[in-house]
Amino acid sequence: MKTTTTLIAALGIAALAGISFVGCDSEPETGNNGFVGQLVDSVALAVADNLHEAARTPESANVVDGDLHPATDLAVEIYDPEFEPAVRDLLANGDTVYAIYDGALLVYDLTTNDYSLAVGDDALTTLVRHAGSIFAAGERLYRVDGAELIPDETEFSGRVKSLCSFDASLMIGTDCGLYARNLLGTTLLLEDMNISAMVADRDGLWIGTHGDGLYRWDGDKYRQRYLSRDKSLFDHVTALAYNHDHVYLGTVNGMFVFDGGNWKTLTTEDGLPGNVVTSIDAAGWVVYVGTNVGMVSYFEDEFSPVKNLETQMITSIDRVENNLFAGTVEDGIVLKSGSVVKTLVEPQLQSEQGLAAVIH
């Protein structure tokens, strides 16, 4: 389904001649021209013939010493549609924790320790905070109002895998492409890509995919980012985070940190508990990294196990001040505050509430 308006499409086609895909280089990042200009150029990309082929023909790339091999078997495992952990995503907002729990929205009040559940028309997958509101999505978009899901009329194709707030737009990444929702309407920006993760930096947007690599919008064009020694390392992006001028990239091959000029590779040889990175929180100076076999903190180039979570399979991470929240496969939703670790919601909630029968 293409939702591009006639006017925007016409402007995009007119601007098409000035758009190209290039590879990762060491040139300084440039500022953008505002979102409207980005939107026009992005639509031009979306209507271009052979978009996929053009996007996958970069000119140059940064090189990082070392050697890794792609773990495509693990990529298949973590993207297996049959693998449905109870907690898929969570977001802490003041005294409230919102979580995608077995396809429903769970709203947990930290002051009363009470929670409520809201079920949409389909299984939910992800959450985001945008323009003062919280949105949840699955096969459709919802605005969260208290403990209720308010259906949004935004139209897009596919199942939402990632949401991101970028300038005035809510970016909607599905397994069919990338959409921008703003005051101009909803626009298809990238087609036929499975968008797995997104994050905004100071003046651009990083876009991770499942199978098509990593891209960045720099205000002028989309650039595919990769390592020339092994172009497949970024094929399956599992997490993205940004803070203090650093991009943190999670993949099935470990974590990669970009300082604006070079990529640093971090794997189990450097202290990661596992090379399949499932989530990253970079809200503070200490970065928390969740993997399929445990959580670690990353500070001053060193990893340290997070006590009581060092062997858990982590599905999502968020934090507010000194409170660290984690979605886990074994223990459900966990709160770590200082040395105290508390389970907020058990993973057995699914069977107790019968959510699977309602949604699936």
mmCIF file of C-alpha atoms in Angstrom:
data_model
loop_
_atom_site.group_PDB
_atom_site.id
_atom_site.type_symbol
_atom_site.label_atom_id
_atom_site.label_comp_id
_atom_site.label_asym_id
_atom_site.label_seq_id
_atom_site.Cartn_x
_atom_site.Cartn_y
_atom_site.Cartn_z
ATOM 1 C CA MET A 1 0.000 0.000 0.000
ATOM 2 C CA LYS A 2 1.396 3.401 -0.984
ATOM 3 C CA THR A 3 0.064 6.364 0.997
ATOM 4 C CA THR A 4 2.040 9.102 -0.721
ATOM 5 C CA THR A 5 -0.116 12.067 -1.663
ATOM 6 C CA THR A 6 -0.179 13.312 -5.265
ATOM 7 C CA LEU A 7 1.426 16.647 -4.399
ATOM 8 C CA ILE A 8 4.251 15.172 -2.366
ATOM 9 C CA ALA A 9 4.867 12.481 -4.960
ATOM 10 C CA ALA A 10 5.137 15.101 -7.701
ATOM 11 C CA LEU A 11 7.616 17.118 -5.659
ATOM 12 C CA GLY A 12 9.558 13.972 -4.874
ATOM 13 C CA ILE A 13 9.863 12.955 -8.513
ATOM 14 C CA ALA A 14 11.036 16.441 -9.424
ATOM 15 C CA ALA A 15 13.769 16.194 -6.788
ATOM 16 C CA LEU A 16 14.784 12.669 -7.717
ATOM 17 C CA ALA A 17 17.730 13.702 -9.848
ATOM 18 C CA GLY A 18 19.544 15.046 -6.799
ATOM 19 C CA ILE A 19 19.198 11.878 -4.709
ATOM 20 C CA SER A 20 21.638 8.996 -4.482
ATOM 21 C CA PHE A 21 22.689 6.199 -2.177
ATOM 22 C CA VAL A 22 26.316 6.174 -1.136
ATOM 23 C CA GLY A 23 28.344 4.126 1.273
ATOM 24 C CA CYS A 24 29.837 4.837 4.679
ATOM 25 C CA ASP A 25 32.735 7.264 4.629
ATOM 26 C CA SER A 26 34.691 9.305 7.137
ATOM 27 C CA GLU A 27 33.490 12.705 5.993
ATOM 28 C CA PRO A 28 31.841 14.874 8.673
ATOM 29 C CA GLU A 29 28.078 14.486 8.988
ATOM 30 C CA THR A 30 26.140 17.413 7.508
ATOM 31 C CA GLY A 31 23.149 19.257 8.898
ATOM 32 C CA ASN A 32 19.668 18.685 7.548
ATOM 33 C CA ASN A 33 17.357 20.995 5.636
ATOM 34 C CA GLY A 34 14.324 20.557 7.884
ATOM 35 C CA PHE A 35 11.843 17.747 7.862
ATOM 36 C CA VAL A 36 9.739 18.996 4.950
ATOM 37 C CA GLY A 37 12.793 18.958 2.722
ATOM 38 C CA GLN A 38 13.706 15.518 4.056
ATOM 39 C CA LEU A 39 10.198 14.288 3.406
ATOM 40 C CA VAL A 40 10.233 15.388 -0.230
ATOM 41 C CA ASP A 41 13.616 13.799 -0.852
ATOM 42 C CA SER A 42 12.613 10.635 0.970
ATOM 43 C CA VAL A 43 9.496 10.215 -1.130
ATOM 44 C CA ALA A 44 11.651 10.595 -4.205
ATOM 45 C CA LEU A 45 13.608 7.610 -2.982
ATOM 46 C CA ALA A 46 10.451 5.646 -2.386
ATOM 47 C CA VAL A 47 9.192 6.093 -5.949
ATOM 48 C CA ALA A 48 12.563 5.422 -7.589
ATOM 49 C CA ASP A 49 12.878 2.297 -9.687
ATOM 50 C CA ASN A 50 15.092 -0.441 -8.290
ATOM 51 C CA LEU A 51 15.371 1.231 -4.890
ATOM 52 C CA HIS A 52 16.691 -1.907 -3.277
ATOM 53 C CA GLU A 53 19.458 -2.410 -5.795
ATOM 54 C CA ALA A 54 20.564 1.230 -5.592
ATOM 55 C CA ALA A 55 20.559 1.161 -1.812
ATOM 56 C CA ARG A 56 22.850 -1.840 -1.747
ATOM 57 C CA THR A 57 25.596 -0.400 -3.970
ATOM 58 C CA PRO A 58 27.656 1.823 -1.646
ATOM 59 C CA GLU A 59 30.841 3.534 -2.780
ATOM 60 C CA SER A 60 33.089 3.298 0.269
ATOM 61 C CA ALA A 61 33.156 2.211 3.889
ATOM 62 C CA ASN A 62 35.000 2.619 7.144
ATOM 63 C CA VAL A 63 37.251 -0.280 8.053
ATOM 64 C CA VAL A 64 37.648 -1.674 11.560
ATOM 65 C CA ASP A 65 40.444 -4.100 12.309
ATOM 66 C CA GLY A 66 39.529 -7.618 13.295
ATOM 67 C CA ASP A 67 37.509 -10.472 11.903
ATOM 68 C CA LEU A 68 33.939 -11.622 12.476
ATOM 69 C CA HIS A 69 31.582 -13.947 10.697
ATOM 70 C CA PRO A 70 27.847 -13.416 10.235
ATOM 71 C CA ALA A 71 25.550 -15.423 12.485
ATOM 72 C CA THR A 72 22.648 -15.827 10.118
ATOM 73 C CA ASP A 73 21.452 -18.902 11.976
ATOM 74 C CA LEU A 74 20.989 -16.793 15.102
ATOM 75 C CA ALA A 75 19.239 -14.121 13.046
ATOM 76 C CA VAL A 76 16.699 -16.688 11.967
ATOM 77 C CA GLU A 77 16.277 -17.793 15.558
ATOM 78 C CA ILE A 78 15.568 -14.380 17.098
ATOM 79 C CA TYR A 79 13.292 -13.318 14.229
ATOM 80 C CA ASP A 80 11.382 -16.589 14.244
ATOM 81 C CA PRO A 81 7.672 -15.630 14.305
ATOM 82 C CA GLU A 82 7.042 -18.641 16.529
ATOM 83 C CA PHE A 83 9.261 -17.106 19.226
ATOM 84 C CA GLU A 84 6.958 -14.872 21.240
ATOM 85 C CA PRO A 85 8.413 -13.787 24.603
ATOM 86 C CA ALA A 86 5.853 -12.435 27.035
ATOM 87 C CA VAL A 87 7.572 -9.026 27.263
ATOM 88 C CA ARG A 88 8.396 -7.603 23.837
ATOM 89 C CA ASP A 89 8.938 -3.945 24.723
ATOM 90 C CA LEU A 90 8.667 -1.593 27.689
ATOM 91 C CA LEU A 91 8.769 2.113 28.389
ATOM 92 C CA ALA A 92 9.101 3.807 31.768
ATOM 93 C CA ASN A 93 7.377 7.165 32.146
ATOM 94 C CA GLY A 94 7.566 8.718 35.622
ATOM 95 C CA ASP A 95 5.753 6.436 38.066
ATOM 96 C CA THR A 96 4.247 4.318 35.298
ATOM 97 C CA VAL A 97 5.700 1.460 33.298
ATOM 98 C CA TYR A 98 4.139 0.567 29.960
ATOM 99 C CA ALA A 99 4.925 -2.817 28.468
ATOM 100 C CA ILE A 100 3.897 -4.933 25.533
ATOM 101 C CA TYR A 101 2.982 -8.077 27.413
ATOM 102 C CA ASP A 102 1.852 -11.104 25.413
ATOM 103 C CA GLY A 103 0.534 -8.806 22.705
ATOM 104 C CA ALA A 104 -1.460 -6.599 25.081
ATOM 105 C CA LEU A 105 -0.624 -3.263 26.719
ATOM 106 C CA LEU A 106 0.273 -3.607 30.390
ATOM 107 C CA VAL A 107 0.217 -0.422 32.481
ATOM 108 C CA TYR A 108 1.967 -0.760 35.841
ATOM 109 C CA ASP A 109 1.660 1.876 38.591
ATOM 110 C CA LEU A 110 4.880 1.969 40.623
ATOM 111 C CA THR A 111 3.255 3.883 43.481
ATOM 112 C CA THR A 112 0.470 1.327 44.088
ATOM 113 C CA ASN A 113 2.014 -1.776 42.481
ATOM 114 C CA ASP A 114 -1.234 -2.265 40.588
ATOM 115 C CA TYR A 115 -1.459 -2.946 36.880
ATOM 116 C CA SER A 116 -4.104 -3.059 34.180
ATOM 117 C CA LEU A 117 -4.239 -4.596 30.723
ATOM 118 C CA ALA A 118 -5.615 -3.255 27.455
ATOM 119 C CA VAL A 119 -6.107 -5.431 24.401
ATOM 120 C CA GLY A 120 -6.143 -4.039 20.866
ATOM 121 C CA ASP A 121 -7.547 -5.526 17.684
ATOM 122 C CA ASP A 122 -4.324 -7.458 17.144
ATOM 123 C CA ALA A 123 -1.131 -8.386 18.968
ATOM 124 C CA LEU A 124 0.960 -5.322 19.833
ATOM 125 C CA THR A 125 4.699 -5.268 19.215
ATOM 126 C CA THR A 126 6.271 -1.957 20.274
ATOM 127 C CA LEU A 127 5.952 1.364 22.129
ATOM 128 C CA VAL A 128 7.283 4.911 21.778
ATOM 129 C CA ARG A 129 6.952 8.334 23.375
ATOM 130 C CA HIS A 130 6.192 11.040 20.782
ATOM 131 C CA ALA A 131 4.951 14.633 21.037
ATOM 132 C CA GLY A 132 3.893 14.246 24.671
ATOM 133 C CA SER A 133 1.938 11.034 24.064
ATOM 134 C CA ILE A 134 2.697 7.326 24.137
ATOM 135 C CA PHE A 135 1.908 5.199 21.106
ATOM 136 C CA ALA A 136 1.664 1.435 20.752
ATOM 137 C CA ALA A 137 1.423 -0.509 17.535
ATOM 138 C CA GLY A 138 0.982 -3.897 15.970
ATOM 139 C CA GLU A 139 -0.881 -4.167 12.700
ATOM 140 C CA ARG A 140 -2.348 -0.739 13.494
ATOM 141 C CA LEU A 141 -1.359 2.292 15.538
ATOM 142 C CA TYR A 142 -2.847 3.248 18.923
ATOM 143 C CA ARG A 143 -2.473 6.255 21.186
ATOM 144 C CA VAL A 144 -2.256 5.310 24.849
ATOM 145 C CA ASP A 145 -4.669 7.243 27.059
ATOM 146 C CA GLY A 146 -4.170 6.222 30.672
ATOM 147 C CA ALA A 147 -4.715 2.496 30.510
ATOM 148 C CA GLU A 148 -6.691 2.572 27.263
ATOM 149 C CA LEU A 149 -5.744 2.050 23.640
ATOM 150 C CA ILE A 150 -7.250 4.673 21.325
ATOM 151 C CA PRO A 151 -7.157 3.510 17.690
ATOM 152 C CA ASP A 152 -5.354 5.867 15.318
ATOM 153 C CA GLU A 153 -6.433 6.119 11.686
ATOM 154 C CA THR A 154 -2.893 6.133 10.293
ATOM 155 C CA GLU A 155 -2.679 3.680 7.394
ATOM 156 C CA PHE A 156 0.357 1.583 6.548
ATOM 157 C CA SER A 157 1.184 -1.886 5.286
ATOM 158 C CA GLY A 158 2.584 -4.710 7.352
ATOM 159 C CA ARG A 159 3.196 -5.274 11.033
ATOM 160 C CA VAL A 160 4.986 -2.536 12.977
ATOM 161 C CA LYS A 161 8.419 -3.585 14.224
ATOM 162 C CA SER A 162 9.783 -0.203 15.345
ATOM 163 C CA LEU A 163 8.532 3.280 16.246
ATOM 164 C CA CYS A 164 10.660 6.418 16.569
ATOM 165 C CA SER A 165 10.061 10.097 17.253
ATOM 166 C CA PHE A 166 11.975 12.181 14.719
ATOM 167 C CA ASP A 167 11.503 15.961 14.430
ATOM 168 C CA ALA A 168 7.753 16.501 14.106
ATOM 169 C CA SER A 169 7.139 13.032 12.724
ATOM 170 C CA LEU A 170 6.295 9.676 14.178
ATOM 171 C CA MET A 171 8.361 7.222 12.169
ATOM 172 C CA ILE A 172 6.634 3.881 11.689
ATOM 173 C CA GLY A 173 8.821 0.971 10.647
ATOM 174 C CA THR A 174 7.025 -2.160 9.511
ATOM 175 C CA ASP A 175 8.069 -5.415 7.893
ATOM 176 C CA CYS A 176 6.991 -3.802 4.600
ATOM 177 C CA GLY A 177 8.684 -0.398 4.798
ATOM 178 C CA LEU A 178 9.141 2.942 6.555
ATOM 179 C CA TYR A 179 6.393 5.547 7.009
ATOM 180 C CA ALA A 180 6.355 9.089 8.392
ATOM 181 C CA ARG A 181 3.227 10.356 10.158
ATOM 182 C CA ASN A 182 2.981 14.126 10.709
ATOM 183 C CA LEU A 183 0.738 17.119 10.013
ATOM 184 C CA LEU A 184 1.154 16.529 6.271
ATOM 185 C CA GLY A 185 -0.357 13.074 6.594
ATOM 186 C CA THR A 186 1.260 9.670 6.296
ATOM 187 C CA THR A 187 3.989 9.124 3.723
ATOM 188 C CA LEU A 188 5.723 5.974 2.563
ATOM 189 C CA LEU A 189 9.467 6.709 2.630
ATOM 190 C CA LEU A 190 11.135 3.348 2.072
ATOM 191 C CA GLU A 191 9.418 0.409 0.441
ATOM 192 C CA ASP A 192 9.997 -3.350 0.652
ATOM 193 C CA MET A 193 12.288 -3.207 3.685
ATOM 194 C CA ASN A 194 11.796 -4.918 7.031
ATOM 195 C CA ILE A 195 12.506 -2.107 9.516
ATOM 196 C CA SER A 196 13.769 -3.562 12.794
ATOM 197 C CA ALA A 197 15.093 -0.557 14.770
ATOM 198 C CA MET A 198 15.432 3.240 14.566
ATOM 199 C CA VAL A 199 17.015 6.050 16.532
ATOM 200 C CA ALA A 200 17.460 9.781 15.950
ATOM 201 C CA ASP A 201 20.781 11.527 16.517
ATOM 202 C CA ARG A 202 21.504 15.276 16.504
ATOM 203 C CA ASP A 203 20.549 15.866 12.893
ATOM 204 C CA GLY A 204 19.608 12.573 11.303
ATOM 205 C CA LEU A 205 17.897 9.239 11.603
ATOM 206 C CA TRP A 206 19.480 5.791 11.816
ATOM 207 C CA ILE A 207 17.419 2.984 10.314
ATOM 208 C CA GLY A 208 18.147 -0.671 10.975
ATOM 209 C CA THR A 209 16.600 -3.484 8.982
ATOM 210 C CA HIS A 210 16.266 -7.222 9.149
ATOM 211 C CA GLY A 211 18.116 -8.465 6.088
ATOM 212 C CA ASP A 212 18.896 -5.190 4.297
ATOM 213 C CA GLY A 213 21.483 -3.605 6.576
ATOM 214 C CA LEU A 214 21.861 -0.232 8.268
ATOM 215 C CA TYR A 215 21.089 3.210 6.827
ATOM 216 C CA ARG A 216 21.332 6.804 7.960
ATOM 217 C CA TRP A 217 19.479 9.860 6.745
ATOM 218 C CA ASP A 218 21.929 12.776 6.938
ATOM 219 C CA GLY A 219 19.773 15.622 5.639
ATOM 220 C CA ASP A 220 20.805 15.064 2.039
ATOM 221 C CA LYS A 221 20.514 11.379 1.239
ATOM 222 C CA TYR A 222 20.254 7.904 2.674
ATOM 223 C CA ARG A 223 23.620 6.234 3.132
ATOM 224 C CA GLN A 224 24.098 2.563 3.743
ATOM 225 C CA ARG A 225 26.561 2.029 6.574
ATOM 226 C CA TYR A 226 28.657 -1.116 6.772
ATOM 227 C CA LEU A 227 32.142 -2.448 7.414
ATOM 228 C CA SER A 228 34.071 -3.171 4.240
ATOM 229 C CA ARG A 229 35.857 -6.153 5.796
ATOM 230 C CA ASP A 230 32.499 -7.935 6.107
ATOM 231 C CA LYS A 231 29.489 -6.188 4.632
ATOM 232 C CA SER A 232 27.111 -8.726 6.153
ATOM 233 C CA LEU A 233 27.804 -7.784 9.796
ATOM 234 C CA PHE A 234 25.074 -5.106 9.824
ATOM 235 C CA ASP A 235 22.565 -7.148 7.815
ATOM 236 C CA HIS A 236 20.408 -7.954 10.845
ATOM 237 C CA VAL A 237 20.028 -4.948 13.158
ATOM 238 C CA THR A 238 18.423 -5.816 16.492
ATOM 239 C CA ALA A 239 18.801 -2.578 18.485
ATOM 240 C CA LEU A 240 19.812 1.065 18.096
ATOM 241 C CA ALA A 241 20.559 3.732 20.709
ATOM 242 C CA TYR A 242 22.195 7.164 20.683
ATOM 243 C CA ASN A 243 23.659 9.506 23.274
ATOM 244 C CA HIS A 244 26.719 11.717 23.813
ATOM 245 C CA ASP A 245 27.506 11.723 20.087
ATOM 246 C CA HIS A 246 27.795 7.941 19.949
ATOM 247 C CA VAL A 247 25.587 5.455 18.125
ATOM 248 C CA TYR A 248 25.186 2.015 19.681
ATOM 249 C CA LEU A 249 24.243 -0.699 17.218
ATOM 250 C CA GLY A 250 23.032 -4.130 18.272
ATOM 251 C CA THR A 251 23.263 -7.027 15.828
ATOM 252 C CA VAL A 252 23.450 -10.816 15.855
ATOM 253 C CA ASN A 253 27.220 -10.384 15.548
ATOM 254 C CA GLY A 254 27.790 -8.268 18.666
ATOM 255 C CA MET A 255 27.590 -4.550 19.446
ATOM 256 C CA PHE A 256 29.158 -1.783 17.371
ATOM 257 C CA VAL A 257 29.824 1.753 18.600
ATOM 258 C CA PHE A 258 30.149 4.677 16.172
ATOM 259 C CA ASP A 259 31.870 7.837 17.419
ATOM 260 C CA GLY A 260 31.160 9.890 14.292
ATOM 261 C CA GLY A 261 34.243 8.734 12.444
ATOM 262 C CA ASN A 262 34.972 5.107 13.233
ATOM 263 C CA TRP A 263 33.189 1.930 14.273
ATOM 264 C CA LYS A 264 34.305 -0.091 17.282
ATOM 265 C CA THR A 265 33.470 -3.791 17.392
ATOM 266 C CA LEU A 266 32.524 -5.426 20.709
ATOM 267 C CA THR A 267 31.851 -9.159 21.070
ATOM 268 C CA THR A 268 32.100 -11.914 23.665
ATOM 269 C CA GLU A 269 35.873 -11.577 23.376
ATOM 270 C CA ASP A 270 35.484 -8.069 24.841
ATOM 271 C CA GLY A 271 33.096 -9.066 27.631
ATOM 272 C CA LEU A 272 29.651 -9.310 26.057
ATOM 273 C CA PRO A 273 27.799 -12.311 27.536
ATOM 274 C CA GLY A 274 26.492 -13.181 24.061
ATOM 275 C CA ASN A 275 26.878 -11.817 20.547
ATOM 276 C CA VAL A 276 23.119 -11.626 19.934
ATOM 277 C CA VAL A 277 22.302 -8.151 21.260
ATOM 278 C CA THR A 278 18.578 -7.779 21.934
ATOM 279 C CA SER A 279 18.329 -4.273 23.429
ATOM 280 C CA ILE A 280 20.434 -1.233 24.335
ATOM 281 C CA ASP A 281 19.718 1.668 26.696
ATOM 282 C CA ALA A 282 22.070 4.649 26.340
ATOM 283 C CA ALA A 283 20.096 7.185 28.382
ATOM 284 C CA GLY A 284 23.035 7.893 30.680
ATOM 285 C CA TRP A 285 26.812 7.712 30.660
ATOM 286 C CA VAL A 286 26.575 4.050 31.593
ATOM 287 C CA VAL A 287 25.116 2.062 28.701
ATOM 288 C CA TYR A 288 23.096 -1.073 29.432
ATOM 289 C CA VAL A 289 23.184 -3.890 26.905
ATOM 290 C CA GLY A 290 20.795 -6.835 26.858
ATOM 291 C CA THR A 291 21.677 -10.056 25.077
ATOM 292 C CA ASN A 292 20.156 -13.476 24.619
ATOM 293 C CA VAL A 293 22.193 -14.738 27.589
ATOM 294 C CA GLY A 294 22.418 -11.808 30.014
ATOM 295 C CA MET A 295 22.723 -8.073 30.644
ATOM 296 C CA VAL A 296 25.874 -6.012 31.103
ATOM 297 C CA SER A 297 26.728 -2.378 31.665
ATOM 298 C CA TYR A 298 29.228 -0.642 29.385
ATOM 299 C CA PHE A 299 31.334 2.228 30.680
ATOM 300 C CA GLU A 300 34.787 3.489 29.723
ATOM 301 C CA ASP A 301 35.211 0.687 27.196
ATOM 302 C CA GLU A 302 34.537 -2.060 29.735
ATOM 303 C CA PHE A 303 31.621 -4.451 30.281
ATOM 304 C CA SER A 304 30.396 -5.423 33.749
ATOM 305 C CA PRO A 305 27.672 -8.016 34.486
ATOM 306 C CA VAL A 306 24.441 -6.601 35.906
ATOM 307 C CA LYS A 307 23.822 -8.479 39.150
ATOM 308 C CA ASN A 308 20.841 -10.849 39.085
ATOM 309 C CA LEU A 309 20.418 -10.254 35.360
ATOM 310 C CA GLU A 310 23.775 -11.580 34.198
ATOM 311 C CA THR A 311 22.307 -14.856 32.857
ATOM 312 C CA GLN A 312 18.791 -13.778 31.860
ATOM 313 C CA MET A 313 17.588 -13.566 28.276
ATOM 314 C CA ILE A 314 16.758 -9.859 27.979
ATOM 315 C CA THR A 315 14.051 -8.642 25.589
ATOM 316 C CA SER A 316 13.907 -4.905 26.408
ATOM 317 C CA ILE A 317 15.495 -2.256 28.639
ATOM 318 C CA ASP A 318 14.486 1.202 29.846
ATOM 319 C CA ARG A 319 15.337 3.376 32.823
ATOM 320 C CA VAL A 320 14.208 6.415 34.767
ATOM 321 C CA GLU A 321 16.918 8.017 36.908
ATOM 322 C CA ASN A 322 18.322 5.176 39.065
ATOM 323 C CA ASN A 323 15.594 2.689 38.223
ATOM 324 C CA LEU A 324 16.469 0.126 35.581
ATOM 325 C CA PHE A 325 13.599 -1.849 34.025
ATOM 326 C CA ALA A 326 14.111 -5.015 32.041
ATOM 327 C CA GLY A 327 11.876 -7.367 30.136
ATOM 328 C CA THR A 328 13.087 -10.937 30.577
ATOM 329 C CA VAL A 329 12.026 -14.328 29.301
ATOM 330 C CA GLU A 330 12.315 -16.134 32.632
ATOM 331 C CA ASP A 331 11.177 -13.529 35.187
ATOM 332 C CA GLY A 332 8.865 -11.223 33.249
ATOM 333 C CA ILE A 333 9.282 -7.519 34.042
ATOM 334 C CA VAL A 334 12.065 -6.777 36.512
ATOM 335 C CA LEU A 335 12.974 -3.548 38.338
ATOM 336 C CA LYS A 336 16.541 -3.034 39.534
ATOM 337 C CA SER A 337 17.048 -0.060 41.841
ATOM 338 C CA GLY A 338 20.540 0.077 43.295
ATOM 339 C CA SER A 339 21.249 -3.368 44.721
ATOM 340 C CA VAL A 340 17.552 -4.264 45.015
ATOM 341 C CA VAL A 341 16.029 -6.408 42.255
ATOM 342 C CA LYS A 342 12.267 -6.865 42.217
ATOM 343 C CA THR A 343 9.972 -8.751 39.875
ATOM 344 C CA LEU A 344 7.045 -6.505 38.944
ATOM 345 C CA VAL A 345 5.072 -8.865 36.712
ATOM 346 C CA GLU A 346 5.568 -12.622 36.520
ATOM 347 C CA PRO A 347 5.765 -14.306 33.113
ATOM 348 C CA GLN A 348 2.839 -16.551 34.140
ATOM 349 C CA LEU A 349 0.513 -13.564 33.749
ATOM 350 C CA GLN A 350 -0.289 -14.733 30.229
ATOM 351 C CA SER A 351 -2.073 -17.915 31.254
ATOM 352 C CA GLU A 352 -3.726 -16.281 34.272
ATOM 353 C CA GLN A 353 -5.341 -13.559 32.164
ATOM 354 C CA GLY A 354 -6.044 -15.676 29.111
ATOM 355 C CA LEU A 355 -4.578 -13.027 26.840
ATOM 356 C CA ALA A 356 -3.388 -15.516 24.264
ATOM 357 C CA ALA A 357 -6.942 -16.672 23.661
ATOM 358 C CA VAL A 358 -8.160 -13.094 23.258
ATOM 359 C CA ILE A 359 -5.477 -11.917 20.848
ATOM 360 C CA HIS A 360 -4.266 -14.959 18.904
#
